[in-house]
């Protein structure tokens, strides 16, 4: 079942076509990665999906509802982490979360309970009563993520959630996202950390200059890209490789193991985006 | 119900975050107060003060409301916190109404400051309180809507501030807050007749002093219609300009 269906979506600003006729869908319960270089159109696409930008053309169906026409009808199932930490500076972490909960119509007792719960989950309890303005960058990011989850959304959009936060917190967030997936939530995520995408995503699409150039299951994407298979030999001693490749069987060298090496997603990314950009770097 | 919770919390947040902050409270007070003192020093006397009162009230409303709303909204938009409101399942009209309500409440509060101040000097007998409240409310609503219109047009906070002033100062003189519009040169008088604030100021003057230039019912109707039209206009431009 597709919870998000995007057909021929285009967004043009005055002279820039930020998103150029893209189509993709996201299945219920999966983590979908949206990957591409800076300025590719990831944020613009997310903005159109959540109701912060109006498509120039194309169709967005979310949970069976035409989201271009009736975005307000689907916003209550969506949680949004935008690329900036956009909470209120003068309010405390706790107040910020309660306020966001109120925007989704949650009654007071529930708001406060849920806010405390999330603050704890994200290790922010100690800073709960401090103004948001006094938070470190990483703490701000975490609170922004908490704010998106406050109303237990079924569908979560995250625009570079782990940018600017330390390893420990990034890991915490990845665990949180996995747990959300286990609970049956659907997640769309953009990230520049390809290892993260590789570990997290079930499927992904690559977008370059506003166009989707490749998409599919993560494992498949990686496999497809491996046109030339690499073999890694674990050998005894310090030997030259070339003669080994030709003669190792005949030479009677003991081979401890042969391991197939698939490229990392990072390599796949560079390959795909570089050919599309004309290999300018 | 959902919309109601959101409405109330947005209103409460704005009042706590913006309107109850000391520097902002002073905005609506200092300017009218200094104006009043200036006038008093020029020609003291009970009648004169009472004549001055409606203009001062209208001025407090205008100065407390318009720029406050324009600046706070522009500020929130710059910080992208406003996106929070746009991605929430809250109708745009509810959102706009909540934002306006904060400014209106603040405007009404501001209007009463000169009045309280005035009680030290003049008797408040003979005031049509009901009409005065309605007039203050409508003036505050109109001033808030003007602020919203500024917010829709401005991108930067300083732009919002400048634009508000661009409207406020001329309005002060054109709409009969102090100078009766009958004393304006002909061209300006025609202009003033086209400004809804003129009718609001006249209503307020009438409520306090018992003298109207225009039929109060006509003024009331005109104010209400202006508010509704401005609201619709603002809502439309917001949908167009804020959801890019
Ligand atoms: N409001 C806007 N007005 C004009 N152009 C815009 C606007 N927003 C984005 N763009 C342009 O659209 C293109 C796509 O931008 P977008 O922010 O979607 O990229 P991105 O993939 O999110 O990049 P990054 O990885 O840097 O976040 C860019 O060329 C950008 O300059
Ligand atoms: Mg981006």
Coordinates of C-alpha atoms and ligand atoms in Angstrom, one line a residue:
Chain A
X1 CA 0.0 0.0 0.0
X2 CA 1.4 3.4 -1.0
X3 CA 0.9 6.1 1.6
X4 CA 2.5 8.7 -0.5
X5 CA 2.1 8.9 -4.3
X6 CA 3.8 11.6 -6.2
X7 CA 3.2 12.0 -9.9
X8 CA 4.9 14.4 -12.3
X9 CA 5.7 16.8 -9.6
X10 CA 7.3 20.1 -10.7
X11 CA 8.3 23.2 -8.8
X12 CA 9.5 26.3 -10.7
X13 CA 10.7 29.4 -9.0
X14 CA 11.2 32.5 -11.1
X15 CA 14.1 31.3 -13.1
X16 CA 15.0 28.0 -11.4
X17 CA 13.2 24.6 -11.9
X18 CA 13.9 23.2 -8.4
X19 CA 12.0 20.0 -9.0
X20 CA 11.5 18.8 -12.5
X21 CA 8.7 16.3 -13.2
X22 CA 9.5 13.7 -10.6
X23 CA 7.4 10.6 -9.6
X24 CA 7.8 8.2 -6.8
X25 CA 5.8 6.5 -4.1
X26 CA 6.4 5.5 -0.5
X27 CA 5.0 2.3 0.9
X28 CA 3.3 2.2 4.2
X29 CA 5.8 1.2 7.0
X30 CA 9.0 1.7 5.1
X31 CA 11.9 4.1 5.5
X32 CA 12.4 5.9 2.3
X33 CA 15.6 7.8 1.6
X34 CA 15.7 10.9 -0.6
X35 CA 19.3 11.4 -1.6
X36 CA 21.1 13.9 -3.7
X37 CA 23.7 16.7 -3.8
X38 CA 23.2 20.3 -2.5
X39 CA 20.5 22.1 -4.4
X40 CA 19.1 19.0 -6.0
X41 CA 15.6 19.7 -4.9
X42 CA 15.1 17.6 -1.8
X43 CA 13.9 20.3 0.6
X44 CA 11.7 21.7 -2.1
X45 CA 10.1 18.3 -2.6
X46 CA 9.5 17.8 1.1
X47 CA 8.0 21.3 1.4
X48 CA 5.5 20.5 -1.3
X49 CA 4.6 17.2 0.4
X50 CA 3.9 18.9 3.8
X51 CA 2.1 22.0 2.6
X52 CA 4.9 24.6 2.8
X53 CA 5.2 25.1 -0.9
X54 CA 2.7 24.9 -3.8
X55 CA 3.6 22.6 -6.7
X56 CA 3.8 24.3 -10.1
X57 CA 2.4 21.1 -11.6
X58 CA 1.8 17.5 -10.6
X59 CA -0.1 15.4 -8.2
X60 CA 0.5 14.4 -4.6
X61 CA -1.7 11.8 -3.0
X62 CA -1.2 11.2 0.7
X63 CA -3.1 8.5 2.5
X64 CA -5.6 8.5 -0.3
X65 CA -6.2 12.3 -0.2
X66 CA -5.3 14.8 -2.8
X67 CA -2.7 16.8 -0.8
X68 CA -2.3 19.6 -3.3
X69 CA -6.0 20.5 -2.9
X70 CA -6.7 19.5 0.7
X71 CA -3.5 19.5 2.6
X72 CA -5.2 20.5 5.8
X73 CA -7.0 17.1 5.8
X74 CA -3.8 15.1 6.0
X75 CA -1.6 17.3 8.1
X76 CA -2.7 15.7 11.3
X77 CA -1.0 12.4 10.3
X78 CA 2.2 14.1 9.3
X79 CA 5.2 14.9 11.5
X80 CA 7.7 17.3 9.9
X81 CA 11.4 18.0 10.8
X82 CA 12.5 20.8 8.5
X83 CA 16.1 21.5 7.6
X84 CA 16.2 24.3 10.1
X85 CA 15.6 24.2 13.9
X86 CA 12.5 26.3 13.8
X87 CA 11.2 26.4 17.3
X88 CA 10.5 29.4 19.5
X89 CA 13.7 30.9 21.0
X90 CA 12.0 32.5 24.0
X91 CA 10.1 29.4 25.1
X92 CA 11.6 26.5 27.0
X93 CA 12.0 23.1 25.5
X94 CA 9.0 21.9 27.4
X95 CA 6.8 24.8 26.4
X96 CA 7.8 24.4 22.8
X97 CA 6.7 20.8 22.8
X98 CA 3.5 21.6 24.6
X99 CA 2.7 24.3 22.1
X100 CA 3.3 22.1 19.1
X101 CA 1.1 19.4 20.6
X102 CA -1.7 22.0 21.0
X103 CA -1.5 22.8 17.3
X104 CA -2.6 19.2 16.8
X105 CA -5.5 19.7 19.2
X106 CA -4.1 17.6 22.0
X107 CA -5.7 18.3 25.4
X108 CA -3.4 19.7 28.1
X109 CA -2.8 16.6 30.3
X110 CA -1.8 14.6 27.2
X111 CA 0.4 17.4 25.9
X112 CA 2.4 17.6 29.0
X113 CA 2.7 13.9 29.5
X114 CA 3.9 13.4 25.9
X115 CA 6.3 16.3 26.1
X116 CA 8.0 14.8 29.2
X117 CA 8.1 11.4 27.6
X118 CA 9.9 12.8 24.5
X119 CA 12.3 15.0 26.4
X120 CA 13.4 12.0 28.3
X121 CA 13.7 9.8 25.2
X122 CA 16.0 12.4 23.6
X123 CA 18.0 13.0 26.8
X124 CA 16.8 16.6 27.1
X125 CA 15.1 16.4 30.4
X126 CA 17.8 18.4 32.2
X127 CA 17.4 21.3 29.7
X128 CA 13.6 21.1 29.6
X129 CA 12.9 24.3 31.4
X130 CA 15.6 26.4 29.6
X131 CA 14.8 28.7 26.7
X132 CA 15.3 27.1 23.3
X133 CA 17.7 29.9 22.5
X134 CA 20.2 28.6 25.1
X135 CA 20.3 25.1 23.6
X136 CA 23.4 23.9 21.7
X137 CA 22.9 23.1 18.0
X138 CA 22.6 19.4 18.5
X139 CA 20.1 19.9 21.4
X140 CA 18.0 22.2 19.1
X141 CA 18.0 19.5 16.5
X142 CA 16.8 16.9 18.9
X143 CA 14.1 19.1 20.2
X144 CA 13.0 19.8 16.7
X145 CA 12.7 16.1 16.1
X146 CA 10.8 15.7 19.3
X147 CA 8.4 18.4 18.2
X148 CA 7.7 16.5 15.0
X149 CA 6.8 13.3 16.9
X150 CA 4.7 15.0 19.6
X151 CA 1.3 13.9 18.1
X152 CA 2.4 10.4 17.1
X153 CA 2.2 10.9 13.4
X154 CA 1.9 8.0 11.0
X155 CA 4.0 9.6 8.4
X156 CA 7.2 11.4 9.3
X157 CA 9.3 13.6 7.0
X158 CA 12.8 14.4 8.1
X159 CA 15.0 16.9 6.3
X160 CA 18.6 16.1 7.3
X161 CA 17.7 15.1 10.9
X162 CA 21.2 14.2 12.0
X163 CA 23.1 17.2 10.5
X164 CA 25.0 19.0 13.2
X165 CA 24.7 16.5 16.0
X166 CA 27.2 14.3 17.6
X167 CA 27.7 10.6 16.9
X168 CA 26.0 9.5 20.1
X169 CA 22.9 11.5 19.4
X170 CA 22.8 10.5 15.8
X171 CA 22.8 6.9 16.8
X172 CA 20.0 7.7 19.3
X173 CA 18.0 9.2 16.5
X174 CA 18.6 6.3 14.2
X175 CA 17.5 3.9 16.9
X176 CA 14.4 6.1 17.4
X177 CA 13.6 6.0 13.7
X178 CA 14.0 2.2 13.6
X179 CA 11.7 1.9 16.5
X180 CA 9.1 4.1 14.8
X181 CA 9.3 1.9 11.8
X182 CA 8.8 -1.2 13.9
X183 CA 5.6 0.5 15.2
X184 CA 4.4 0.7 11.6
X185 CA 5.1 4.4 10.9
X186 CA 6.3 5.5 7.5
X187 CA 9.4 7.7 7.2
X188 CA 10.8 9.8 4.5
X189 CA 14.3 11.1 5.2
X190 CA 16.9 13.1 3.4
X191 CA 20.5 13.0 4.5
X192 CA 24.0 13.6 3.3
X193 CA 25.3 10.7 5.4
X194 CA 25.2 7.8 3.1
X195 CA 26.2 5.3 5.6
X196 CA 23.2 6.4 7.6
X197 CA 20.9 6.0 4.6
X198 CA 22.4 2.6 3.8
X199 CA 21.7 1.4 7.3
X200 CA 18.3 2.9 7.7
X201 CA 16.4 2.9 4.4
X202 CA 14.4 0.2 2.8
X203 CA 14.2 2.1 -0.5
X204 CA 15.7 5.3 -1.8
X205 CA 15.6 7.7 -4.7
X206 CA 18.5 9.7 -6.0
X207 CA 17.6 13.2 -7.1
X208 CA 20.0 15.4 -9.1
X209 CA 19.2 18.8 -10.6
X210 CA 15.5 18.3 -9.8
X211 CA 15.2 14.9 -11.5
X212 CA 15.1 11.5 -10.0
X213 CA 17.8 9.6 -11.7
X214 CA 17.6 6.3 -9.9
X215 CA 15.4 4.7 -7.4
X216 CA 14.6 1.3 -5.9
X217 CA 15.3 -1.0 -3.0
X218 CA 18.5 -0.1 -1.1
X219 CA 20.1 -3.5 -1.6
X220 CA 19.2 -3.6 -5.3
X221 CA 20.6 -0.1 -5.9
X222 CA 23.9 -1.1 -4.4
X223 CA 23.9 -4.4 -6.3
X224 CA 23.0 -2.8 -9.6
X225 CA 25.8 -0.3 -9.3
X226 CA 28.4 -3.0 -8.8
X227 CA 29.0 -3.6 -12.5
X228 CA 32.6 -4.7 -11.9
X229 CA 32.7 -7.2 -9.0
X230 CA 35.6 -6.9 -6.7
X231 CA 37.2 -9.8 -5.0
X232 CA 39.1 -9.4 -1.8
X233 CA 41.6 -12.1 -1.1
X234 CA 42.9 -12.7 2.4
X235 CA 46.3 -14.2 1.8
X236 CA 49.1 -15.5 3.9
X237 CA 52.2 -13.4 3.8
X238 CA 53.1 -10.3 1.8
X239 CA 52.7 -11.1 -1.8
X240 CA 52.3 -9.2 -5.1
X241 CA 48.7 -9.3 -6.3
X242 CA 49.2 -9.7 -10.0
X243 CA 50.9 -13.0 -10.1
X244 CA 48.6 -14.3 -7.4
X245 CA 45.5 -13.5 -9.5
X246 CA 46.9 -15.6 -12.4
X247 CA 48.6 -18.4 -10.7
X248 CA 47.5 -18.7 -7.1
X249 CA 45.9 -22.1 -7.6
X250 CA 48.8 -23.5 -9.6
X251 CA 51.4 -22.0 -7.2
X252 CA 49.9 -23.9 -4.3
X253 CA 49.2 -20.8 -2.2
X254 CA 46.8 -21.4 0.6
X255 CA 43.8 -19.1 0.3
X256 CA 42.2 -18.4 3.7
X257 CA 39.0 -16.9 2.3
X258 CA 37.4 -15.1 -0.6
X259 CA 35.0 -12.3 0.2
X260 CA 32.8 -10.4 -2.2
X261 CA 33.0 -6.7 -1.7
X262 CA 30.0 -4.6 -2.6
X263 CA 30.5 -0.9 -3.0
X264 CA 29.3 1.4 -0.2
X265 CA 26.4 3.6 -0.8
X266 CA 28.8 6.5 -0.8
X267 CA 30.5 5.1 -3.8
X268 CA 27.1 4.5 -5.5
X269 CA 26.1 8.0 -4.7
X270 CA 29.2 9.5 -6.2
X271 CA 29.0 7.4 -9.3
X272 CA 25.3 8.2 -9.9
X273 CA 25.5 11.9 -9.1
X274 CA 28.8 12.4 -11.0
X275 CA 27.6 10.9 -14.2
X276 CA 24.5 13.0 -14.0
X277 CA 26.4 16.2 -13.3
X278 CA 28.8 15.5 -16.1
X279 CA 31.5 14.5 -13.7
X280 CA 32.4 18.0 -12.7
X281 CA 34.1 16.8 -9.6
Chain B
X1 CA -12.5 21.6 19.1
X2 CA -9.1 20.9 17.7
X3 CA -9.1 24.3 16.0
X4 CA -10.2 25.9 19.3
X5 CA -7.3 24.4 21.3
X6 CA -4.9 25.6 18.6
X7 CA -6.5 29.1 18.5
X8 CA -6.3 29.5 22.2
X9 CA -2.7 28.3 22.5
X10 CA -1.5 30.5 19.7
X11 CA -3.2 33.5 21.3
X12 CA -1.7 32.6 24.7
X13 CA 1.7 32.1 23.3
X14 CA 1.7 35.5 21.5
X15 CA 0.5 37.3 24.6
X16 CA 3.2 35.7 26.8
X17 CA 6.0 35.9 24.3
X18 CA 5.3 39.3 22.8
X19 CA 2.6 41.5 24.3
X20 CA 3.5 41.1 27.9
X21 CA 7.2 41.8 27.3
X22 CA 8.0 45.2 28.9
X23 CA 9.6 46.9 25.9
X24 CA 6.6 46.1 23.8
X25 CA 4.1 47.3 26.3
X26 CA 5.8 50.6 26.3
X27 CA 5.3 51.0 22.6
X28 CA 1.7 51.8 22.8
X29 CA 2.1 54.0 25.9
X30 CA 5.1 56.2 25.5
X31 CA 4.2 57.9 22.2
X32 CA 0.6 58.7 23.1
X33 CA 1.7 59.8 26.6
X34 CA 4.3 62.2 25.4
X35 CA 1.9 63.5 22.8
X36 CA -0.7 64.1 25.5
X37 CA 1.8 65.9 27.8
X38 CA 2.9 68.1 24.9
X39 CA -0.7 69.1 24.2
X40 CA -1.4 69.7 27.9
X41 CA 1.5 71.9 28.4
X42 CA 0.4 74.0 25.5
X43 CA -3.2 74.6 26.7
X44 CA -4.3 73.2 30.0
X45 CA -7.9 72.9 30.9
X46 CA -10.6 70.2 31.6
X47 CA -12.5 70.6 28.4
X48 CA -9.4 70.4 26.3
X49 CA -8.3 67.2 28.0
X50 CA -11.6 65.5 27.4
X51 CA -11.5 66.6 23.8
X52 CA -8.1 65.1 23.5
X53 CA -9.0 61.8 25.0
X54 CA -10.7 60.0 22.1
X55 CA -7.8 60.9 19.8
X56 CA -5.3 59.7 22.3
X57 CA -7.1 56.4 22.7
X58 CA -7.3 55.8 18.9
X59 CA -3.7 56.7 18.7
X60 CA -2.7 54.2 21.4
X61 CA -4.6 51.5 19.6
X62 CA -3.0 52.3 16.3
X63 CA 0.5 52.5 17.8
X64 CA 0.2 49.5 20.0
X65 CA -1.3 47.2 17.5
X66 CA -0.2 47.7 13.9
X67 CA 3.5 47.5 14.2
X68 CA 3.4 44.9 17.0
X69 CA 1.6 42.4 14.8
X70 CA 3.5 43.3 11.7
X71 CA 6.9 42.9 13.4
X72 CA 6.1 39.8 15.4
X73 CA 4.7 37.9 12.4
X74 CA 7.6 39.0 10.2
X75 CA 10.0 37.9 13.0
X76 CA 8.4 34.5 13.3
X77 CA 8.5 34.1 9.5
X78 CA 12.2 35.0 9.4
X79 CA 12.9 32.4 12.1
X80 CA 10.8 29.9 10.2
X81 CA 8.8 29.2 13.4
X82 CA 5.8 30.3 11.4
X83 CA 6.1 27.2 9.4
X84 CA 5.0 25.3 12.5
X85 CA 1.7 26.9 12.2
X86 CA 1.4 26.3 8.4
X87 CA 2.2 22.5 8.7
X88 CA -0.3 22.1 11.5
X89 CA -3.8 20.9 10.7
X90 CA -5.2 24.3 11.6
X91 CA -7.3 26.2 9.1
X92 CA -5.6 29.2 7.7
X93 CA -8.5 31.4 8.9
X94 CA -8.2 30.1 12.4
X95 CA -4.5 30.8 12.4
X96 CA -5.0 34.3 11.1
X97 CA -7.8 34.9 13.6
X98 CA -5.6 33.8 16.5
X99 CA -2.7 36.0 15.4
X100 CA -5.1 39.0 15.1
X101 CA -6.8 38.3 18.4
X102 CA -3.6 38.8 20.3
X103 CA -3.0 42.1 18.7
X104 CA -6.6 43.2 19.2
X105 CA -6.6 42.4 22.9
X106 CA -3.3 44.3 23.2
X107 CA -4.8 47.2 21.3
X108 CA -7.9 47.4 23.5
X109 CA -5.6 47.3 26.6
X110 CA -3.6 50.1 25.1
X111 CA -6.7 52.2 24.5
X112 CA -7.6 52.2 28.2
X113 CA -4.3 53.5 29.3
X114 CA -5.0 57.1 28.2
X115 CA -8.5 56.7 29.6
X116 CA -7.2 55.7 33.1
X117 CA -4.7 58.5 32.8
X118 CA -7.5 60.9 31.9
X119 CA -9.6 60.0 35.0
X120 CA -7.1 62.0 37.1
X121 CA -8.0 65.2 35.3
X122 CA -11.5 65.0 34.0
X123 CA -14.9 63.4 35.0
X124 CA -15.9 60.6 32.8
X125 CA -19.6 61.3 33.1
X126 CA -21.8 61.1 30.0
X127 CA -19.6 58.6 28.3
X128 CA -21.5 56.0 26.2
X129 CA -19.5 53.0 27.4
X130 CA -21.0 50.4 25.2
X131 CA -20.4 52.4 22.1
X132 CA -16.9 53.2 23.3
X133 CA -16.1 49.6 23.7
X134 CA -17.4 48.7 20.3
X135 CA -15.5 51.6 18.7
X136 CA -12.3 50.6 20.5
X137 CA -12.7 47.0 19.4
X138 CA -13.3 47.9 15.8
X139 CA -10.4 50.3 15.8
X140 CA -8.1 47.6 17.3
X141 CA -9.4 45.1 14.7
X142 CA -8.7 47.4 11.9
X143 CA -5.3 48.4 13.2
X144 CA -4.4 44.7 13.6
X145 CA -5.5 43.9 10.1
X146 CA -3.4 46.8 8.8
X147 CA -0.5 45.2 10.7
X148 CA -1.3 41.9 9.1
X149 CA -1.3 43.5 5.6
X150 CA 2.1 45.0 6.4
X151 CA 3.3 41.6 7.5
X152 CA 2.1 40.0 4.3
X153 CA 4.1 42.6 2.3
X154 CA 7.3 42.7 4.3
X155 CA 10.1 40.2 4.3
X156 CA 12.4 41.7 6.9
X157 CA 11.6 43.0 10.3
X158 CA 12.9 46.4 9.6
X159 CA 10.7 46.6 6.5
X160 CA 7.7 45.7 8.6
X161 CA 8.6 48.5 11.1
X162 CA 9.1 51.0 8.3
X163 CA 6.0 50.1 6.5
X164 CA 3.9 50.3 9.7
X165 CA 5.2 53.8 10.3
X166 CA 4.5 54.7 6.7
X167 CA 0.9 54.0 7.3
X168 CA 0.5 55.1 10.9
X169 CA 1.8 58.7 10.9
X170 CA -0.4 59.9 7.9
X171 CA -3.4 58.1 9.4
X172 CA -2.9 60.1 12.6
X173 CA -3.5 63.3 10.8
X174 CA -5.8 62.2 8.1
X175 CA -8.4 60.4 10.2
X176 CA -9.4 63.1 12.5
X177 CA -7.7 61.7 15.6
X178 CA -6.9 65.2 16.7
X179 CA -7.4 67.6 13.9
X180 CA -11.1 67.6 12.9
X181 CA -11.4 66.4 9.3
X182 CA -13.5 69.4 8.6
X183 CA -10.4 71.6 9.0
X184 CA -8.4 69.5 6.5
X185 CA -7.7 70.9 3.0
X186 CA -10.2 69.7 0.5
X187 CA -8.0 67.1 -1.2
X188 CA -7.0 65.6 2.1
X189 CA -10.6 65.6 3.3
X190 CA -11.7 63.5 0.4
X191 CA -8.8 61.1 1.1
X192 CA -9.8 60.9 4.8
X193 CA -13.4 60.1 3.9
X194 CA -12.0 57.0 2.1
X195 CA -10.2 55.8 5.2
X196 CA -12.2 53.6 7.6
X197 CA -10.2 54.8 10.5
X198 CA -11.9 58.2 10.1
X199 CA -15.2 56.6 11.0
X200 CA -13.8 54.6 13.9
X201 CA -12.3 57.8 15.3
X202 CA -15.6 59.6 14.9
X203 CA -17.4 56.8 16.7
X204 CA -15.0 57.0 19.6
X205 CA -15.3 60.8 19.7
X206 CA -19.0 60.5 19.7
X207 CA -19.0 57.9 22.4
X208 CA -16.9 60.1 24.7
X209 CA -18.1 63.6 23.8
X210 CA -21.6 63.0 22.3
X211 CA -20.8 64.7 19.0
X212 CA -20.7 62.8 15.8
X213 CA -19.8 63.9 12.3
X214 CA -21.2 60.8 10.7
X215 CA -24.3 58.8 11.5
X216 CA -22.9 56.3 14.1
X217 CA -24.8 53.4 12.5
X218 CA -23.3 54.2 9.2
X219 CA -19.8 54.4 10.8
X220 CA -20.4 51.1 12.6
X221 CA -21.5 49.3 9.4
X222 CA -18.6 50.8 7.5
X223 CA -16.1 49.7 10.0
X224 CA -17.4 46.1 10.2
X225 CA -17.5 45.8 6.4
X226 CA -13.9 47.2 6.2
X227 CA -12.7 44.7 8.7
X228 CA -14.3 41.8 6.9
X229 CA -13.0 42.8 3.6
X230 CA -9.5 43.4 4.9
X231 CA -9.6 40.0 6.7
X232 CA -10.5 38.2 3.4
X233 CA -7.9 40.2 1.5
X234 CA -5.2 39.3 4.1
X235 CA -6.2 35.6 4.1
X236 CA -6.0 35.5 0.4
X237 CA -2.6 37.2 0.2
X238 CA -1.3 34.9 2.9
X239 CA -2.3 31.8 1.1
X240 CA -0.7 33.2 -2.0
X241 CA 2.5 34.7 -0.6
X242 CA 3.4 32.6 2.4
X243 CA 2.9 29.2 0.9
X244 CA 5.3 29.7 -2.0
Ligands
LIG1 N1 12.2 30.1 -2.4 C1 13.1 29.8 -3.4 N2 13.2 30.7 -4.4 C2 14.0 30.5 -5.4 N3 14.7 29.4 -5.6 C3 14.7 28.4 -4.6 C4 13.8 28.6 -3.5 N4 14.0 27.5 -2.7 C5 14.8 26.7 -3.3 N5 15.3 27.2 -4.5 C6 16.2 26.6 -5.4 O1 15.8 25.3 -5.7 C7 16.8 24.5 -5.9 C8 16.6 23.3 -5.0 O2 16.8 23.7 -3.6 P1 16.5 22.7 -2.4 O3 16.6 23.5 -1.2 O4 15.3 21.9 -2.6 O5 17.8 21.7 -2.5 P2 18.2 20.5 -1.5 O6 18.3 19.3 -2.3 O7 17.4 20.5 -0.3 O8 19.7 21.0 -1.2 P3 20.6 20.8 0.2 O9 21.2 19.5 0.2 O10 21.6 21.9 0.1 O11 19.6 21.0 1.3 C9 18.1 25.3 -5.6 O12 18.7 25.6 -6.8 C10 17.6 26.5 -4.8 O13 18.4 27.6 -5.1
LIG2 MG1 17.8 20.8 1.7

